[in-house]
Every structure is written in C-alpha cells, then in structure tokens.
Amino acid sequence: MHRLVILASVVVLAASSVNCSRERANSASDIFSSSNILAPSASNRAATPVAAQGKGGHKDPPSGSSSSSLALVTSTDINGNGLPDWGDTVTFKVSTTETTEPHVDLTCSQDGVVVYFATTGYFDGYLWPWTQLMTLSSTAWQGGAAECTAELYYFSGKRMPVIASINFTAGQ
C-alpha cells in the first residue's frame, strides 16, 4: 500500500509539472485536465504535444534566405459580408521556410480584456487538425467587435520565436 501511495504521488507531481508556466495547480482535477497534459492548451502553449515531446520542428533555412507569411481566411461567413465577425469561423493560410512545424495563436480582446484564445498547428501529422477552424466566440465573448492578433511561431528549445503576425478587427 505504501508503494502505491508513493507511485500516485510521483504521477501527480509529474503531471502537474507538464505545464510549468503555471504557478501552481488549483486542484487534482486541474492537474489531470485534458488541456493540461493531452490537448492544445488555451492557457499555455507549452502544453501542446510538440513541447511535451521536445520536438522543435525547426530547420535552418538556406543561407540568408527565409520567408514566412500568415493570411486570414474566413471559412464560415455568417452574415456574408466577406469580413471576420463575431460567430464566424476563421482559419489561416500559413507559409514558412523557418520550420516544418508552424503553429498559430489567435488572441481576441475587447477593451483590453482577452475574450478568445486559440492555438493550433499547421503541419502534416498535427494531432488536432480540427482546431485549425476557429469560431470567433466564447463564453467570455458573447457578441460585439474585438481586436484580434494572430501570431505564427515555432518551438525552438525553450523559445517560441514569432515569425509573422497579423492584426484584424472581428466585427459584431
């Protein structure tokens, strides 16, 4: 029985350290939440499988040449105005020579308060490809316009260099 208690303690400690940027876990259910260990995290990029596996996906570009681009694509345009609005679904067209495993973070804010955050990978073999479709709404964002920023980045050891970004306004 004593060995089982020690083993359980080690497992809890290991699971809680996966998401190192948190100051502390709030409860046992928080430690074992799927967003902490197994899925892309809305609260921390470090919980994605790439970081957990230690794969950076970085390859050195040919000497002196590298390029990256990030373009917004509206996938579902509810009101048909051709612009990103609350409730629309967006994705991104990603191109880069900086890495084989590019990621995009999308953050939207109203009056300086973050109301939406999503993160996803744009490469073959990404484990959660459905997260590439991002619906511009959340429980914190019930409507209205928001200022959004998308950042293209990759994992490089302990760093996550941003190689392209775009800003846009999601209308009401």
XYZ file of N, CA and C in Angstrom:
516
model
N 0.823 -1.191 0.000
C 0.000 0.000 0.000
C 0.866 1.254 0.000
N 1.956 1.220 0.787
C 2.851 2.376 0.878
C 3.458 2.691 -0.497
N 3.815 1.653 -1.266
C 4.378 1.857 -2.605
C 3.354 2.490 -3.539
N 2.100 2.109 -3.413
C 1.044 2.678 -4.244
C 0.875 4.168 -3.965
N 0.941 4.559 -2.707
C 0.829 5.972 -2.335
C 1.999 6.761 -2.916
N 3.191 6.208 -2.826
C 4.367 6.882 -3.387
C 4.230 6.996 -4.901
N 3.819 5.926 -5.560
C 3.640 5.951 -7.011
C 2.601 6.992 -7.413
N 1.493 7.041 -6.710
C 0.455 8.029 -7.022
C 0.986 9.444 -6.838
N 1.782 9.664 -5.805
C 2.363 10.995 -5.575
C 3.305 11.392 -6.699
N 4.099 10.456 -7.170
C 5.028 10.734 -8.269
C 4.260 11.062 -9.544
N 3.202 10.316 -9.829
C 2.400 10.573 -11.025
C 1.769 11.958 -10.959
N 1.213 12.337 -9.816
C 0.599 13.659 -9.658
C 1.646 14.747 -9.828
N 2.804 14.575 -9.233
C 3.876 15.563 -9.361
C 4.326 15.691 -10.812
N 4.510 14.581 -11.493
C 4.932 14.619 -12.894
C 3.874 15.278 -13.761
N 2.619 14.955 -13.537
C 1.542 15.542 -14.340
C 1.430 17.035 -14.103
N 1.606 17.458 -12.874
C 1.475 18.890 -12.594
C 2.651 19.683 -13.123
N 3.794 19.061 -13.323
C 4.956 19.789 -13.833
C 4.960 19.876 -15.344
N 4.063 19.183 -16.048
C 3.991 19.262 -17.503
C 3.732 20.686 -17.938
N 2.888 21.392 -17.239
C 2.538 22.766 -17.580
C 3.303 23.689 -16.639
N 4.586 23.868 -16.905
C 5.492 24.529 -15.968
C 5.233 26.011 -15.776
N 4.567 26.678 -16.696
C 4.406 28.115 -16.541
C 3.355 28.473 -15.504
N 2.515 27.543 -15.143
C 1.547 27.807 -14.089
C 2.259 27.922 -12.773
N 1.809 28.822 -11.933
C 2.430 28.942 -10.623
C 2.136 27.711 -9.785
N 0.920 27.219 -9.858
C 0.561 26.006 -9.144
C -0.754 25.507 -9.714
N -0.997 24.230 -9.535
C -2.275 23.675 -9.951
C -3.294 23.967 -8.860
N -4.527 24.198 -9.254
C -5.553 24.556 -8.280
C -6.191 23.359 -7.609
N -6.229 22.219 -8.272
C -6.847 21.046 -7.683
C -6.406 19.818 -8.453
N -6.730 18.655 -7.913
C -6.384 17.420 -8.607
C -7.060 17.355 -9.963
N -8.284 17.841 -10.069
C -8.964 17.808 -11.367
C -8.280 18.731 -12.353
N -7.695 19.831 -11.879
C -6.957 20.747 -12.744
C -5.682 20.083 -13.251
N -5.007 19.337 -12.378
C -3.771 18.669 -12.758
C -4.029 17.659 -13.863
N -5.131 16.919 -13.775
C -5.403 15.879 -14.739
C -6.314 16.313 -15.875
N -6.577 17.601 -16.016
C -7.442 18.054 -17.099
C -6.778 17.783 -18.431
N -7.576 17.511 -19.454
C -7.024 17.194 -20.764
C -6.247 18.353 -21.344
N -6.608 19.579 -21.011
C -5.870 20.710 -21.562
C -4.508 20.851 -20.909
N -4.308 20.232 -19.758
C -3.022 20.335 -19.084
C -2.006 19.365 -19.669
N -2.437 18.173 -20.066
C -1.490 17.148 -20.450
C -1.622 16.729 -21.911
N -2.820 16.547 -22.421
C -3.003 15.864 -23.682
C -3.416 16.709 -24.867
N -3.932 17.884 -24.670
C -4.515 18.642 -25.769
C -3.876 20.010 -25.888
N -4.092 20.672 -27.029
C -3.604 22.041 -27.134
C -4.246 22.873 -26.036
N -3.480 23.719 -25.451
C -3.961 24.451 -24.293
C -4.333 25.868 -24.648
N -5.487 26.292 -24.198
C -5.884 27.679 -24.403
C -5.162 28.592 -23.434
N -4.580 28.034 -22.398
C -3.921 28.877 -21.407
C -2.408 28.882 -21.530
N -1.840 27.917 -22.263
C -0.388 27.850 -22.298
C 0.090 27.040 -23.485
N 0.894 27.640 -24.335
C 1.419 26.936 -25.496
C 2.283 25.752 -25.099
N 2.920 25.791 -23.953
C 3.862 24.746 -23.572
C 3.193 23.396 -23.372
N 1.887 23.333 -23.289
C 1.204 22.068 -23.071
C 0.899 21.341 -24.366
N 1.264 21.881 -25.501
C 0.999 21.203 -26.761
C 1.911 19.999 -26.899
N 1.529 19.026 -27.712
C 2.320 17.808 -27.807
C 3.731 18.053 -28.318
N 3.942 19.071 -29.115
C 5.279 19.341 -29.627
C 6.224 19.646 -28.482
N 5.788 20.492 -27.543
C 6.644 20.830 -26.411
C 6.826 19.621 -25.504
N 5.760 18.870 -25.308
C 5.846 17.722 -24.422
C 6.801 16.673 -24.983
N 6.874 16.537 -26.306
C 7.751 15.562 -26.922
C 9.155 16.112 -27.130
N 9.327 17.417 -26.957
C 10.629 18.012 -27.126
C 11.025 18.222 -28.571
N 10.093 18.132 -29.493
C 10.389 18.342 -30.903
C 10.183 19.804 -31.240
N 11.186 20.417 -31.811
C 11.061 21.819 -32.167
C 10.551 22.030 -33.562
N 10.794 21.093 -34.452
C 10.349 21.255 -35.823
C 11.138 22.297 -36.571
N 12.224 22.775 -35.992
C 12.992 23.848 -36.616
C 13.997 23.258 -37.587
N 14.075 23.851 -38.737
C 15.146 23.512 -39.665
C 15.761 24.821 -40.113
N 17.058 24.823 -40.282
C 17.730 26.041 -40.704
C 17.407 26.322 -42.158
N 16.994 27.556 -42.473
C 16.725 27.905 -43.857
C 18.032 27.991 -44.628
N 17.966 27.901 -45.960
C 19.177 28.072 -46.751
C 19.826 29.400 -46.390
N 21.139 29.452 -46.493
C 21.894 30.618 -46.028
C 21.308 31.932 -46.510
N 20.933 32.763 -45.530
C 20.464 34.109 -45.812
C 19.053 34.239 -46.336
N 18.354 33.128 -46.558
C 17.004 33.276 -47.098
C 15.995 32.535 -46.234
N 14.969 33.237 -45.837
C 13.853 32.618 -45.141
C 12.644 33.498 -45.378
N 11.495 32.871 -45.379
C 10.278 33.650 -45.567
C 9.140 33.006 -44.797
N 8.234 33.850 -44.354
C 7.057 33.386 -43.629
C 5.900 34.302 -43.960
N 4.714 33.721 -44.089
C 3.525 34.540 -44.284
C 2.353 33.914 -43.541
N 1.447 34.782 -43.155
C 0.264 34.387 -42.401
C -0.897 35.198 -42.946
N -1.928 34.522 -43.435
C -3.077 35.225 -44.013
C -4.366 34.687 -43.406
N -5.263 35.591 -43.064
C -6.571 35.242 -42.513
C -7.484 34.746 -43.625
N -8.196 33.655 -43.359
C -9.172 33.111 -44.298
C -10.476 32.912 -43.531
N -11.559 33.536 -43.999
C -12.859 33.326 -43.363
C -13.459 32.051 -43.934
N -13.677 31.070 -43.080
C -14.186 29.773 -43.500
C -15.713 29.768 -43.550
N -16.345 30.294 -42.514
C -17.801 30.410 -42.466
C -18.137 31.864 -42.181
N -18.784 32.520 -43.135
C -19.135 33.940 -43.028
C -20.644 34.030 -42.818
N -21.067 34.105 -41.568
C -22.488 34.031 -41.226
C -23.318 35.104 -41.918
N -22.845 36.347 -41.897
C -23.649 37.421 -42.493
C -23.277 37.713 -43.945
N -22.293 37.008 -44.485
C -21.956 37.142 -45.899
C -21.278 38.445 -46.284
N -20.717 39.177 -45.322
C -20.101 40.461 -45.660
C -18.640 40.342 -46.095
N -18.092 39.131 -46.068
C -16.716 38.930 -46.503
C -15.670 39.326 -45.478
N -16.095 39.699 -44.283
C -15.184 40.124 -43.225
C -15.343 39.219 -42.007
N -14.297 39.092 -41.195
C -14.436 38.283 -39.981
C -15.295 39.016 -38.949
N -16.284 38.336 -38.434
C -17.190 38.902 -37.438
C -17.385 37.900 -36.307
N -17.938 38.388 -35.194
C -18.282 37.511 -34.093
C -19.159 36.377 -34.628
N -18.842 35.147 -34.258
C -19.606 33.977 -34.682
C -19.103 33.339 -35.962
N -18.298 34.049 -36.746
C -17.725 33.468 -37.963
C -16.640 32.461 -37.593
N -16.340 31.579 -38.522
C -15.247 30.633 -38.348
C -14.115 31.034 -39.276
N -12.914 31.125 -38.712
C -11.746 31.524 -39.496
C -10.665 30.451 -39.415
N -9.746 30.526 -40.345
C -8.539 29.709 -40.342
C -7.439 30.584 -40.927
N -6.277 30.025 -41.119
C -5.164 30.815 -41.636
C -4.431 30.056 -42.727
N -3.951 30.807 -43.706
C -3.060 30.254 -44.715
C -1.654 30.538 -44.213
N -0.891 29.485 -44.006
C 0.428 29.586 -43.389
C 1.486 29.119 -44.375
N 2.553 29.886 -44.472
C 3.689 29.505 -45.302
C 4.961 29.956 -44.597
N 5.923 29.048 -44.467
C 7.187 29.425 -43.842
C 8.306 28.477 -44.253
N 9.494 29.027 -44.356
C 10.692 28.217 -44.550
C 11.480 28.106 -43.248
N 10.967 28.702 -42.186
C 11.646 28.717 -40.886
C 11.538 27.392 -40.136
N 10.465 26.645 -40.372
C 10.205 25.448 -39.578
C 9.327 24.479 -40.358
N 9.356 23.226 -39.966
C 8.456 22.228 -40.548
C 7.199 22.054 -39.703
N 7.161 22.702 -38.530
C 6.015 22.573 -37.631
C 5.545 23.944 -37.142
N 4.938 24.732 -38.033
C 4.448 26.052 -37.619
C 3.171 25.950 -36.789
N 3.010 26.894 -35.876
C 1.826 26.997 -35.027
C 1.279 28.409 -35.116
N -0.005 28.552 -34.839
C -0.640 29.867 -34.818
C -1.417 30.015 -33.517
N -1.220 31.155 -32.863
C -2.037 31.557 -31.716
C -2.933 32.695 -32.173
N -4.202 32.625 -31.813
C -5.144 33.707 -32.096
C -5.682 34.221 -30.767
N -5.512 35.519 -30.537
C -5.991 36.159 -29.317
C -6.887 37.325 -29.700
N -8.101 37.379 -29.140
C -9.024 38.488 -29.392
C -9.381 39.145 -28.059
N -9.422 40.476 -28.080
C -9.687 41.242 -26.861
C -10.756 42.294 -27.090
N -11.518 42.565 -26.048
C -12.475 43.671 -26.022
C -12.073 44.589 -24.879
N -11.842 45.841 -25.179
C -11.429 46.820 -24.169
C -10.234 46.332 -23.347
N -9.279 45.676 -24.012
C -8.068 45.219 -23.343
C -8.194 43.917 -22.583
N -9.376 43.315 -22.567
C -9.598 42.053 -21.862
C -9.666 40.924 -22.884
N -8.844 39.898 -22.702
C -8.848 38.761 -23.622
C -10.168 38.011 -23.474
N -10.874 37.862 -24.602
C -12.156 37.158 -24.599
C -12.105 35.880 -25.434
N -11.012 35.691 -26.176
C -10.882 34.491 -27.004
C -9.408 34.177 -27.198
N -9.062 32.907 -27.078
C -7.709 32.453 -27.380
C -7.796 31.062 -27.971
N -7.057 30.839 -29.036
C -6.976 29.515 -29.645
C -5.550 29.312 -30.132
N -5.125 28.072 -30.148
C -3.804 27.730 -30.660
C -3.919 26.448 -31.462
N -3.138 26.347 -32.522
C -3.189 25.163 -33.368
C -1.904 25.033 -34.159
N -1.686 23.855 -34.695
C -0.542 23.612 -35.565
C -0.994 23.513 -37.008
N -0.134 23.959 -37.905
C -0.414 23.887 -39.339
C 0.674 23.070 -40.017
N 0.642 21.757 -39.783
C 1.610 20.872 -40.426
C 1.023 19.469 -40.485
N 1.529 18.679 -41.436
C 1.092 17.296 -41.563
C 1.403 16.551 -40.271
N 0.462 15.757 -39.827
C 0.654 14.983 -38.618
C 0.242 15.692 -37.339
N -0.222 16.946 -37.441
C -0.692 17.634 -36.237
C -1.875 16.849 -35.679
N -1.843 16.574 -34.382
C -2.813 15.657 -33.780
C -4.232 16.191 -33.664
N -4.423 17.501 -33.728
C -5.744 18.092 -33.579
C -6.055 19.008 -34.759
N -6.143 18.480 -35.981
C -6.327 19.348 -37.157
C -7.645 20.121 -37.144
N -8.668 19.632 -36.463
C -9.943 20.351 -36.409
C -9.816 21.677 -35.661
N -8.761 21.849 -34.867
C -8.575 23.116 -34.161
C -8.106 24.229 -35.095
N -7.817 23.880 -36.354
C -7.438 24.898 -37.337
C -8.635 25.753 -37.742
N -9.841 25.293 -37.465
C -11.055 26.084 -37.693
C -11.443 26.725 -36.367
N -11.380 28.046 -36.306
C -11.578 28.780 -35.060
C -12.842 29.625 -35.145
N -13.819 29.334 -34.300
C -15.068 30.092 -34.278
C -14.911 31.281 -33.340
N -15.135 32.462 -33.874
C -14.900 33.705 -33.136
C -16.027 33.976 -32.143
N -16.017 33.248 -31.052
C -16.951 33.442 -29.941
C -16.452 32.598 -28.777
N -16.919 32.925 -27.597
C -16.574 32.155 -26.402
C -17.564 32.539 -25.311
N -17.472 31.873 -24.176
C -18.353 32.251 -23.070
C -18.031 33.656 -22.579
N -16.792 34.092 -22.750
C -16.409 35.454 -22.361
C -16.715 36.472 -23.457
N -16.974 35.989 -24.663
C -17.224 36.860 -25.815
C -18.602 36.531 -26.365
N -19.607 37.199 -25.843
C -20.995 36.930 -26.215
C -21.474 37.763 -27.392
N -20.641 38.642 -27.895
C -21.004 39.475 -29.036
C -20.174 40.739 -29.046
N -20.339 41.519 -30.088
C -19.605 42.770 -30.221
C -18.274 42.581 -30.910
N -17.690 43.691 -31.299
C -16.412 43.673 -32.007
C -15.263 43.376 -31.043
N -14.179 42.840 -31.601
C -12.977 42.565 -30.812
C -11.748 42.777 -31.685
N -10.672 43.196 -31.050
C -9.388 43.346 -31.735
C -8.637 42.025 -31.609
N -8.192 41.487 -32.738
C -7.566 40.168 -32.745
C -6.143 40.230 -33.290
N -5.297 39.376 -32.756
C -3.920 39.229 -33.221
C -3.637 37.750 -33.412
N -3.111 37.415 -34.581
C -2.672 36.049 -34.857
C -1.155 36.063 -34.967
N -0.505 35.112 -34.313
C 0.945 35.013 -34.352
C 1.367 33.642 -34.855
N 2.242 33.640 -35.842
C 2.838 32.425 -36.382
C 4.166 32.218 -35.659
N 4.373 31.037 -35.100
C 5.588 30.771 -34.329
C 5.959 29.308 -34.447
N 7.102 28.968 -33.888
C 7.527 27.576 -33.817
C 8.257 27.364 -32.499
N 8.413 26.093 -32.129
C 9.130 25.756 -30.907
C 10.603 25.559 -31.239
N 11.459 26.205 -30.482
C 12.902 26.094 -30.670
C 13.532 25.971 -29.287
N 13.601 24.753 -28.800
C 14.090 24.552 -27.439
C 13.123 25.177 -26.461
N 13.598 26.101 -25.645
C 12.744 26.774 -24.668
C 12.123 28.042 -25.235
N 12.478 28.403 -26.450
C 11.962 29.632 -27.058
C 10.838 29.311 -28.039
N 10.018 30.303 -28.296
C 8.959 30.196 -29.298
C 8.991 31.464 -30.148
N 9.923 31.530 -31.106
C 10.046 32.745 -31.919
C 8.800 32.999 -32.767
N 8.317 34.228 -32.733
C 7.206 34.643 -33.590
C 7.816 35.077 -34.913
N 7.362 34.463 -36.012
C 7.956 34.748 -37.317
C 7.025 35.528 -38.235
N 5.777 35.675 -37.860
C 4.837 36.517 -38.610
C 3.633 36.778 -37.716
N 2.981 37.905 -37.930
C 1.760 38.194 -37.174
C 0.866 39.110 -37.993
N -0.416 39.041 -37.690
C -1.383 39.940 -38.316
C -2.377 40.395 -37.259
N -2.895 41.590 -37.450
C -3.944 42.136 -36.594
C -5.184 42.344 -37.446
N -6.347 42.100 -36.856
C -7.598 42.383 -37.550
C -8.684 42.652 -36.520
N -9.734 43.303 -36.973
C -10.892 43.543 -36.125
C -11.983 42.562 -36.518
N -12.471 41.820 -35.537
C -13.626 40.960 -35.751
C -14.849 41.813 -35.431
N -15.678 42.049 -36.420
C -16.849 42.907 -36.236
C -17.944 42.226 -35.444
N -19.020 42.998 -35.228
C -20.138 42.477 -34.457
C -20.906 41.545 -35.315
